[in-house]
């Protein structure tokens, strides 16, 4: 149950007389309403409020069910009242309690920094809650004099809104200074009730359902004071109204604390699957997800084959030799990197320890980089699919928003390299660090994308596993450390090529993939 659902439940209990116990010593609501009617007649005689067009009087019949008298007509309300109320309570039409007065038009540009107080209808949605004691907006004295004003105890209600459940939001005014009311706003005055009770009850599920039924419009929703006046309102004794208000206010403190905890719990529940996946990937990338098998061929042998394949392609002129080409190896339980004649220990650069059968390697030594950045594509209505950075999510590609380039342009772009099915597509900015496997046999990568492609036909390295490793927190931290930019973070290709990635033995790669897939299926089921 959400905090709002809990509050709705409390308000519904309040409107039905189930929130606080009844006290037989309370003056019954019938006496309160008689007094309210007498005061209303006096105000009508004094011309302080208008006379009701069709005054209504609701009473209990001999069968203990409510009846309504309008003029000489008497009719049963047994089918109209939605629930039973305590014996000390009474049903009444809202219009029978005081008067609902529509405010005056006050434009936004008519408000001033200093002046006399006013309330515009939108502020009931954005600024004021159950009650308030002072206004935040002001108008000039000459405009203030032309407006209608509400006073202490009046209940403000919005007559315009964006949705039906929120229409006629009620807020009690508990200040001492008369305040001008804008148009699309009504104030309920001379009602004789506890204003906070009315404010709370107007937010109860029962009253909201009635307002929804009476409101009109979809994009802009309206309700009139006359329609609000037709709503049947259950009225408790005044003393019980005060107990209800006190109980709701006490409950609100509990609900507020509940809302904080519920929000935190929901945030945890929402983030837990993704956090669990990250934890699984981090265990995998550190060699902790599956046990090592001493009979596996070590990763060093796999990397030797990849280097040999790379050298073959360089000799054939199919790829260029990298000026920073290096070899990483272990010696005396430490990691060293040799570039030409230079050899340095890199232990302090590596993010974590890996199993003895694994090997650290830089991206450029295991992948050929196909970079289309700077080559603006000429898009066409149809042709070869163009995968752009916005298509590449974390682990998958959204093909539903793919764009296209012509066949001729596709052939021209092949001079930079031909992206193939199964390659890793990596976003270098906006957002940086997303990666996915391409699952189209023919496509071209767009700007802000770099393709990681295996050297030649060698298949001993699993792109799927490398994708998981690239999406791990440890690799993403390397990426962030080497990125540049403030508004838009990005990484240059030369820095990206030099990032470290751990390489497991070929057989263990498959065991890790199966373990990740199985774990992710369980996470998805959660």
PDB file of C-alpha atoms in Angstrom, residues 31 69 90 114 184 212 225 247 255 263 269 279 284 293 301 309 340-341 375 382 387 409-410 416 421 455 460 471 525:
ATOM      1  CA  UNK A  31     -28.756  20.572  16.122  1.00  0.00           C
ATOM      2  CA  UNK A  69     -37.640  17.867   0.937  1.00  0.00           C
ATOM      3  CA  UNK A  90     -26.681  13.865   9.201  1.00  0.00           C
ATOM      4  CA  UNK A 114       4.335  44.162  -2.851  1.00  0.00           C
ATOM      5  CA  UNK A 184     -11.417  29.624 -11.557  1.00  0.00           C
ATOM      6  CA  UNK A 212     -15.114  13.164 -11.073  1.00  0.00           C
ATOM      7  CA  UNK A 225     -19.960  25.783  -7.692  1.00  0.00           C
ATOM      8  CA  UNK A 247      -6.763  12.106  14.364  1.00  0.00           C
ATOM      9  CA  UNK A 255       1.987   8.678   6.846  1.00  0.00           C
ATOM     10  CA  UNK A 263       9.801   5.599  -1.291  1.00  0.00           C
ATOM     11  CA  UNK A 269      13.088  -2.586  -5.265  1.00  0.00           C
ATOM     12  CA  UNK A 279      27.199  -7.313  -8.846  1.00  0.00           C
ATOM     13  CA  UNK A 284      32.374 -12.390 -13.393  1.00  0.00           C
ATOM     14  CA  UNK A 293      39.732 -25.393 -14.067  1.00  0.00           C
ATOM     15  CA  UNK A 301      48.064 -18.880 -25.198  1.00  0.00           C
ATOM     16  CA  UNK A 309      46.452 -13.076 -36.326  1.00  0.00           C
ATOM     17  CA  UNK A 340      59.415  -1.865 -27.869  1.00  0.00           C
ATOM     18  CA  UNK A 341      62.471  -1.984 -25.618  1.00  0.00           C
ATOM     19  CA  UNK A 375      31.919  10.801 -41.321  1.00  0.00           C
ATOM     20  CA  UNK A 382      15.345   3.109 -46.978  1.00  0.00           C
ATOM     21  CA  UNK A 387      22.812   2.066 -36.256  1.00  0.00           C
ATOM     22  CA  UNK A 409      27.293   5.337 -49.412  1.00  0.00           C
ATOM     23  CA  UNK A 410      27.528   2.021 -47.609  1.00  0.00           C
ATOM     24  CA  UNK A 416      37.016   2.629 -42.916  1.00  0.00           C
ATOM     25  CA  UNK A 421      27.198  -9.157 -37.327  1.00  0.00           C
ATOM     26  CA  UNK A 455      41.144  -9.630 -35.749  1.00  0.00           C
ATOM     27  CA  UNK A 460      38.673 -17.813 -29.401  1.00  0.00           C
ATOM     28  CA  UNK A 471      29.370  -3.035 -19.078  1.00  0.00           C
ATOM     29  CA  UNK A 525      12.108 -13.359 -12.755  1.00  0.00           C
TER      30      UNK A 525
END
